[in-house]
Coordinates of C-alpha atoms and ligand atoms in Angstrom, one line a residue:
M1 CA 0.0 0.0 0.0
A2 CA 1.3 3.5 -0.9
S3 CA 2.4 5.6 2.1
K4 CA 0.3 8.6 3.2
L5 CA 2.9 10.8 1.5
L6 CA 2.4 9.2 -1.8
S7 CA -1.4 8.8 -1.7
P8 CA -3.9 11.2 -3.0
F9 CA -4.8 14.1 -0.7
S10 CA -7.7 16.6 -0.6
L11 CA -6.2 20.0 0.1
H12 CA -9.6 21.6 0.8
K13 CA -11.4 21.5 -2.6
L14 CA -8.2 20.6 -4.6
E15 CA -7.7 16.9 -5.2
L16 CA -3.9 16.3 -5.2
A17 CA -2.2 13.2 -6.5
N18 CA 0.0 13.0 -3.4
R19 CA 1.3 15.1 -0.5
I20 CA 4.6 16.1 -2.2
A21 CA 5.0 19.7 -3.3
M22 CA 7.6 21.1 -5.6
A23 CA 9.1 24.0 -3.6
P24 CA 9.4 27.4 -5.2
L25 CA 12.6 27.6 -7.2
T26 CA 13.9 30.7 -8.9
R27 CA 15.6 29.6 -12.1
G28 CA 16.1 32.8 -14.0
R29 CA 14.9 31.6 -17.4
S30 CA 12.4 34.4 -18.2
G31 CA 14.6 36.8 -20.0
A32 CA 14.9 40.5 -19.5
D33 CA 11.2 41.0 -20.2
R34 CA 10.3 38.7 -17.4
V35 CA 7.7 36.9 -19.5
P36 CA 7.2 33.1 -18.9
N37 CA 8.1 31.1 -22.1
D38 CA 7.7 27.7 -23.7
L39 CA 10.9 26.4 -22.1
M40 CA 9.4 27.1 -18.7
A41 CA 6.2 25.4 -19.7
T42 CA 8.3 22.3 -20.5
Y43 CA 10.2 22.5 -17.2
Y44 CA 7.0 22.7 -15.1
C45 CA 5.2 20.1 -17.2
Q46 CA 8.1 17.7 -16.6
R47 CA 7.5 18.0 -12.8
A48 CA 3.6 17.9 -12.9
S49 CA 3.5 14.6 -11.0
A50 CA 4.1 16.6 -7.8
G51 CA 0.9 16.8 -5.9
L52 CA 1.3 20.6 -6.1
I53 CA 3.8 22.8 -7.9
I54 CA 4.6 26.1 -6.3
S55 CA 6.0 28.3 -9.0
E56 CA 9.3 30.2 -8.7
A57 CA 9.0 33.5 -7.0
T58 CA 7.1 35.9 -9.3
T59 CA 7.2 39.6 -8.9
I60 CA 4.0 41.6 -8.3
S61 CA 5.2 44.9 -9.8
A62 CA 8.2 46.5 -11.4
Q63 CA 9.1 47.9 -8.0
A64 CA 9.2 44.3 -6.7
N65 CA 11.9 43.2 -9.1
G66 CA 15.3 42.3 -7.8
W67 CA 16.5 39.2 -9.5
V68 CA 17.9 38.9 -13.1
D69 CA 15.5 37.2 -15.5
S70 CA 13.0 36.1 -13.0
P71 CA 9.3 36.2 -14.1
G72 CA 6.6 38.7 -13.2
I73 CA 2.8 38.7 -13.2
Y74 CA 2.0 42.4 -13.7
T75 CA 1.6 42.8 -17.6
Q76 CA -0.7 41.2 -20.1
E77 CA 2.3 39.4 -21.8
M78 CA 3.2 37.9 -18.4
I79 CA -0.3 36.7 -17.8
A80 CA -0.4 35.1 -21.3
G81 CA 3.0 33.5 -20.7
W82 CA 1.9 32.0 -17.4
K83 CA -1.3 30.8 -18.9
K84 CA 0.7 28.5 -21.3
V85 CA 2.6 27.2 -18.3
V86 CA -0.5 26.6 -16.2
D87 CA -2.3 24.9 -19.1
A88 CA 0.7 22.6 -19.7
V89 CA 0.7 21.6 -16.0
H90 CA -3.0 21.0 -16.0
E91 CA -2.9 19.0 -19.1
A92 CA -0.3 16.8 -17.5
G93 CA -2.6 16.3 -14.5
G94 CA -0.9 18.6 -12.1
K95 CA -1.9 21.6 -9.9
I96 CA 0.1 24.8 -9.6
F97 CA 0.1 27.9 -7.3
V98 CA 2.1 31.0 -8.2
Q99 CA 4.4 32.4 -5.5
L100 CA 3.9 36.2 -5.2
W101 CA 7.1 38.1 -4.6
H102 CA 8.4 41.6 -3.7
T103 CA 12.2 41.5 -3.2
G104 CA 12.3 44.6 -1.0
R105 CA 15.8 45.4 0.3
A106 CA 17.3 42.4 -1.5
S107 CA 17.1 44.4 -4.7
H108 CA 19.3 47.0 -6.2
S109 CA 19.0 50.4 -7.9
D110 CA 20.2 48.8 -11.2
F111 CA 16.8 47.2 -11.4
H112 CA 15.0 50.5 -10.9
N113 CA 16.7 53.1 -13.2
G114 CA 18.8 54.3 -10.3
D115 CA 16.1 54.5 -7.6
L116 CA 17.0 52.7 -4.4
P117 CA 15.3 49.4 -3.4
V118 CA 12.5 49.8 -0.8
A119 CA 12.2 48.3 2.6
P120 CA 10.6 48.9 6.0
S121 CA 13.7 50.7 7.2
A122 CA 17.0 51.9 5.9
V123 CA 19.0 48.8 7.0
A124 CA 21.3 47.3 4.4
L125 CA 21.6 43.6 3.8
Q126 CA 25.1 42.4 4.7
G127 CA 26.1 39.9 2.1
D128 CA 28.5 39.1 -0.6
G129 CA 26.7 41.2 -3.2
I130 CA 23.9 41.0 -5.7
H131 CA 23.8 40.1 -9.4
T132 CA 22.1 42.9 -11.3
P133 CA 21.6 43.4 -15.0
L134 CA 24.8 45.5 -14.9
G135 CA 26.9 42.9 -13.1
K136 CA 27.7 41.9 -9.5
K137 CA 27.3 44.9 -7.1
K138 CA 27.4 45.6 -3.4
H139 CA 24.1 45.7 -1.6
Q140 CA 22.8 49.2 -0.9
T141 CA 21.1 50.8 2.0
P142 CA 17.4 50.7 0.9
R143 CA 15.0 53.6 1.2
A144 CA 12.4 53.2 4.0
L145 CA 8.9 53.2 2.6
K146 CA 6.6 55.9 3.7
T147 CA 3.4 54.8 5.5
S148 CA 1.4 56.3 2.7
E149 CA 3.1 54.1 0.1
L150 CA 2.1 50.8 1.7
S151 CA -1.5 50.7 0.5
A152 CA -0.2 50.8 -3.1
I153 CA 1.9 47.7 -2.4
V154 CA -1.1 45.9 -1.0
A155 CA -2.9 46.9 -4.2
D156 CA -0.1 45.4 -6.3
Y157 CA -0.6 42.1 -4.5
V158 CA -4.3 42.3 -5.4
T159 CA -3.6 43.0 -9.0
A160 CA -1.1 40.1 -9.1
A161 CA -3.6 37.7 -7.6
T162 CA -6.2 38.9 -10.0
N163 CA -3.7 38.3 -12.9
A164 CA -3.0 34.8 -11.4
Q165 CA -6.6 34.0 -11.6
S166 CA -6.7 35.1 -15.3
A167 CA -3.8 32.9 -16.0
G168 CA -5.6 29.9 -14.5
F169 CA -3.5 29.2 -11.4
D170 CA -5.1 27.0 -8.8
G171 CA -4.0 29.4 -6.1
V172 CA -1.3 31.7 -4.8
E173 CA 1.4 31.4 -2.2
I174 CA 2.4 34.8 -0.6
H175 CA 6.2 34.8 -0.2
S176 CA 6.8 36.1 3.3
A177 CA 10.1 34.3 3.8
N178 CA 13.9 34.6 3.1
G179 CA 14.3 38.2 3.9
Y180 CA 12.2 39.7 1.1
L181 CA 9.8 42.6 1.7
L182 CA 7.1 40.9 3.8
D183 CA 9.6 39.0 5.9
S184 CA 11.7 42.1 6.5
F185 CA 8.5 43.9 7.8
L186 CA 7.9 40.9 10.2
Q187 CA 11.4 40.9 11.7
S188 CA 12.8 43.2 14.3
K189 CA 16.3 43.0 12.7
T190 CA 15.1 44.9 9.6
N191 CA 12.0 46.7 10.8
L192 CA 12.9 49.7 12.9
R193 CA 9.7 51.7 12.0
Q194 CA 8.0 54.1 14.4
D195 CA 4.6 54.0 12.7
Q196 CA 1.8 51.4 13.1
Y197 CA 3.8 49.0 10.9
G198 CA 6.7 48.7 13.4
G199 CA 7.4 48.5 17.1
D200 CA 5.9 45.2 18.4
V201 CA 5.0 41.8 17.0
A202 CA 1.5 42.9 16.1
N203 CA 2.5 46.0 14.3
R204 CA 5.3 44.2 12.3
Y205 CA 2.6 41.7 11.2
R206 CA 0.3 44.4 10.0
L207 CA 1.5 44.5 6.4
L208 CA 1.3 40.8 5.9
N209 CA -2.1 40.8 7.5
E210 CA -3.3 43.4 5.1
V211 CA -1.9 41.6 2.1
V212 CA -3.5 38.3 3.1
S213 CA -6.8 40.0 3.9
A214 CA -6.8 41.6 0.4
V215 CA -5.6 38.6 -1.6
T216 CA -8.3 36.3 0.1
K217 CA -10.9 38.6 -1.4
V218 CA -9.6 37.7 -4.9
F219 CA -9.0 33.9 -4.4
P220 CA -11.0 32.0 -1.8
A221 CA -8.9 31.7 1.4
D222 CA -8.4 28.0 0.9
C223 CA -6.6 28.7 -2.4
V224 CA -4.2 31.2 -0.7
A225 CA -1.0 30.1 1.2
V226 CA 1.7 31.9 3.1
R227 CA 5.4 30.9 3.3
L228 CA 7.5 31.7 6.4
S229 CA 11.1 31.1 7.3
P230 CA 11.4 31.5 11.1
N231 CA 14.8 29.8 11.3
G232 CA 16.3 31.2 8.2
A233 CA 19.6 33.2 7.8
F234 CA 19.2 33.6 4.0
N235 CA 19.5 37.3 3.0
D236 CA 21.1 38.2 6.3
M237 CA 18.0 37.4 8.4
G238 CA 17.4 36.2 11.9
S239 CA 16.0 38.3 14.7
P240 CA 16.4 37.6 18.5
D241 CA 12.7 37.6 19.0
Y242 CA 11.9 35.2 16.2
R243 CA 9.9 32.8 18.4
A244 CA 7.6 35.5 19.7
Q245 CA 7.3 37.0 16.2
F246 CA 6.5 33.9 14.3
T247 CA 4.3 32.4 17.0
H248 CA 2.2 35.6 16.7
V249 CA 2.1 35.5 12.9
M250 CA 1.0 31.8 12.9
T251 CA -1.6 32.3 15.5
E252 CA -3.1 35.3 13.6
L253 CA -3.0 33.5 10.3
N254 CA -5.4 30.9 11.7
K255 CA -8.3 33.3 11.2
F256 CA -8.2 33.1 7.4
G257 CA -8.6 29.3 6.8
L258 CA -5.7 29.3 4.3
A259 CA -4.8 26.6 1.8
Y260 CA -1.7 25.8 3.9
L261 CA 1.1 27.4 5.8
H262 CA 4.4 26.7 4.2
V263 CA 7.1 26.7 6.9
M264 CA 10.8 26.3 6.2
D265 CA 11.3 24.4 9.5
G266 CA 14.5 22.5 8.4
L267 CA 17.9 24.1 8.7
A268 CA 19.3 23.0 5.3
F269 CA 18.9 26.4 3.7
G270 CA 20.8 28.3 6.4
F271 CA 20.1 28.6 10.1
H272 CA 20.4 31.9 12.0
D273 CA 21.4 30.0 15.1
L274 CA 19.8 32.4 17.6
G275 CA 18.3 29.6 19.7
A276 CA 16.3 26.4 19.2
P277 CA 14.8 26.2 15.7
L278 CA 11.0 26.5 15.4
T279 CA 9.9 22.9 14.6
L280 CA 6.8 21.5 13.0
A281 CA 5.7 20.5 16.5
D282 CA 6.0 24.2 17.6
V283 CA 4.0 25.2 14.5
K284 CA 1.2 22.6 15.2
Q285 CA 0.8 24.0 18.8
V286 CA -0.4 27.3 17.4
Y287 CA -1.5 26.8 13.8
H288 CA -4.5 24.7 13.1
G289 CA -4.8 24.4 9.3
P290 CA -2.7 22.3 6.9
V291 CA 1.1 22.7 7.2
M292 CA 3.7 22.1 4.5
G293 CA 7.2 21.5 5.9
N294 CA 10.4 22.2 3.9
C295 CA 14.1 22.2 3.9
G296 CA 16.4 19.2 3.6
Y297 CA 13.6 16.6 3.7
T298 CA 14.3 13.1 2.3
L299 CA 11.8 10.4 1.4
A300 CA 12.2 8.9 4.9
S301 CA 11.9 12.1 6.9
A302 CA 9.0 13.4 4.8
T303 CA 7.2 10.0 5.2
A304 CA 7.7 10.2 8.9
A305 CA 6.5 13.8 9.2
V306 CA 3.3 13.1 7.3
E307 CA 2.6 9.8 9.0
S308 CA 3.0 11.4 12.5
G309 CA 0.8 14.3 11.6
A310 CA 3.6 16.8 12.0
A311 CA 2.8 18.1 8.6
E312 CA 0.1 17.5 5.9
M313 CA 2.5 18.0 3.0
I314 CA 6.2 18.3 2.4
S315 CA 7.9 20.4 -0.3
F316 CA 11.1 19.5 -2.0
G317 CA 13.3 22.0 -3.7
R318 CA 16.8 20.9 -4.9
P319 CA 15.7 17.3 -5.4
F320 CA 13.2 18.5 -8.0
I321 CA 15.9 20.3 -10.0
S322 CA 17.7 17.1 -11.1
N323 CA 14.8 14.7 -10.6
P324 CA 11.8 15.8 -12.7
D325 CA 10.2 12.4 -11.8
L326 CA 10.9 12.7 -8.1
V327 CA 7.5 11.2 -7.2
H328 CA 8.1 8.2 -9.4
R329 CA 11.6 7.7 -7.9
F330 CA 10.1 7.8 -4.4
E331 CA 7.3 5.4 -5.4
T332 CA 9.8 2.9 -6.7
D333 CA 12.5 3.6 -4.1
A334 CA 14.9 4.4 -7.0
Q335 CA 18.1 6.3 -6.5
L336 CA 18.0 10.0 -6.9
A337 CA 20.1 11.8 -9.5
P338 CA 23.0 13.8 -8.0
E339 CA 22.2 17.4 -7.0
A340 CA 22.6 19.9 -9.8
P341 CA 25.7 22.1 -9.5
M342 CA 24.9 25.5 -8.1
E343 CA 26.2 27.2 -11.2
D344 CA 23.3 25.7 -13.1
W345 CA 20.6 26.9 -10.6
Y346 CA 20.0 30.4 -11.9
T347 CA 22.1 31.1 -14.9
P348 CA 20.1 32.1 -18.0
Q349 CA 21.5 29.4 -20.2
G350 CA 18.3 27.9 -21.5
A351 CA 17.7 24.2 -21.4
R352 CA 21.1 23.2 -19.9
G353 CA 20.7 22.3 -16.2
Y354 CA 17.0 23.0 -16.5
T355 CA 15.0 20.7 -18.8
D356 CA 17.7 18.3 -19.6
F357 CA 17.4 16.0 -16.6
T358 CA 15.9 12.8 -17.7
A359 CA 13.1 10.9 -16.0
L360 CA 13.9 7.2 -15.3
N361 CA 11.0 5.9 -17.4
S362 CA 11.8 8.3 -20.2
P363 CA 12.7 6.9 -23.7
D364 CA 15.6 9.5 -23.9
Ligands
FMN401 C1 17.8 27.3 -7.0 C2 16.9 27.7 -5.8 C3 16.0 28.7 -6.0 C4 15.1 29.0 -5.0 N1 14.1 29.9 -5.2 C5 13.1 30.2 -4.3 C6 12.0 31.0 -4.5 O1 11.8 31.5 -5.6 N2 11.1 31.2 -3.5 C7 11.3 30.6 -2.3 O2 10.5 30.8 -1.4 N3 12.4 29.8 -2.0 C8 13.3 29.6 -3.0 N4 14.3 28.7 -2.7 C9 14.3 27.9 -1.5 C10 13.6 26.5 -1.8 O3 12.2 26.7 -2.0 C11 13.7 25.6 -0.6 O4 13.2 26.2 0.6 C12 15.2 25.2 -0.3 O5 15.8 24.7 -1.5 C13 15.2 24.1 0.7 O6 14.5 22.9 0.3 P1 15.3 21.6 -0.2 O7 16.2 21.2 0.9 O8 14.2 20.6 -0.5 O9 16.0 22.0 -1.4 C14 15.2 28.4 -3.7 C15 16.2 27.4 -3.5 C16 17.1 27.1 -4.6 C17 18.1 26.0 -4.3

């Protein structure tokens, strides 16, 4: 008998083939116009046996951009490009959410005709630099957003969600992880604001709350998800009060009845090491809806997490890059292909390191 992980699962009204999700993976194949293309449709279609695909992070506006050749969802061309991707996944029997993204301080003025990236506060990301369309640059001190500017950003999320509906996506995942705009509002390390969007855990949660409230008026709440990285160090994150902050956020998110809460509970993508990691058991103490775990999971640890009820679903990132048929390999206990080298993760080099990983049962 197939394990719970590999058996069909009803995620609210969505009938999923299994409890495995493909984690959002930025791959930088959209070109400078940020329009999804046929190669991307092939890539996602190859991975459609995942119970749910979460698309690569996709920007909600021009202001949200901060990664070379990543896709957007704020023009008619982008909607049409995504529609081809979504149709291909649906034809292959899969389901797909789009991950909605604003890069915030992890951007650079090269993406914005010289204007500084925006953030809750003027706190620069300490890191080894950022790839911009004009080459590798040092991170800059971002411009703190005015209170009066925040409603326009919420409106951009609404437009992006409306566009996602036009493209046929099954739902949206709001990216509030990894140090991008929404995460940087949540965290005391990057949010030093004096207005109602800063100061205590409730105020720092205010922007995410407004975004989720607004997006759940476009899609039904059970088609809207949120991603959090309470333990993450990526993009120079990690705040001393992470437990209090994320416990508050998860408690508050209960009120929406979301599709799922995507929590990067594992430490395989960088741990801030400021105390004990927030585990799925911690999450389950406060959050009552479906939980998707992520980071460094294997077939064994994912099976155990789902069997024990620690999570309803598990997402896999890196394993899906080199194993388009990850689900089939799990089902047959087959060996996984070696991890793709990092230089192939994002580089805009077309099919190489992207769609050229073969499935075990493929005639190629
Ligand atoms: C190439 C690459 C691109 C990524 N892009 C995104 C992204 O667009 N959005 C996001 O939330 N996380 C992103 N992540 C993080 C993954 O979703 C995932 O959390 C991470 O790879 C850990 O899971 P894994 O151990 O199964 O790979 C990315 C990771 C990698 C390796």
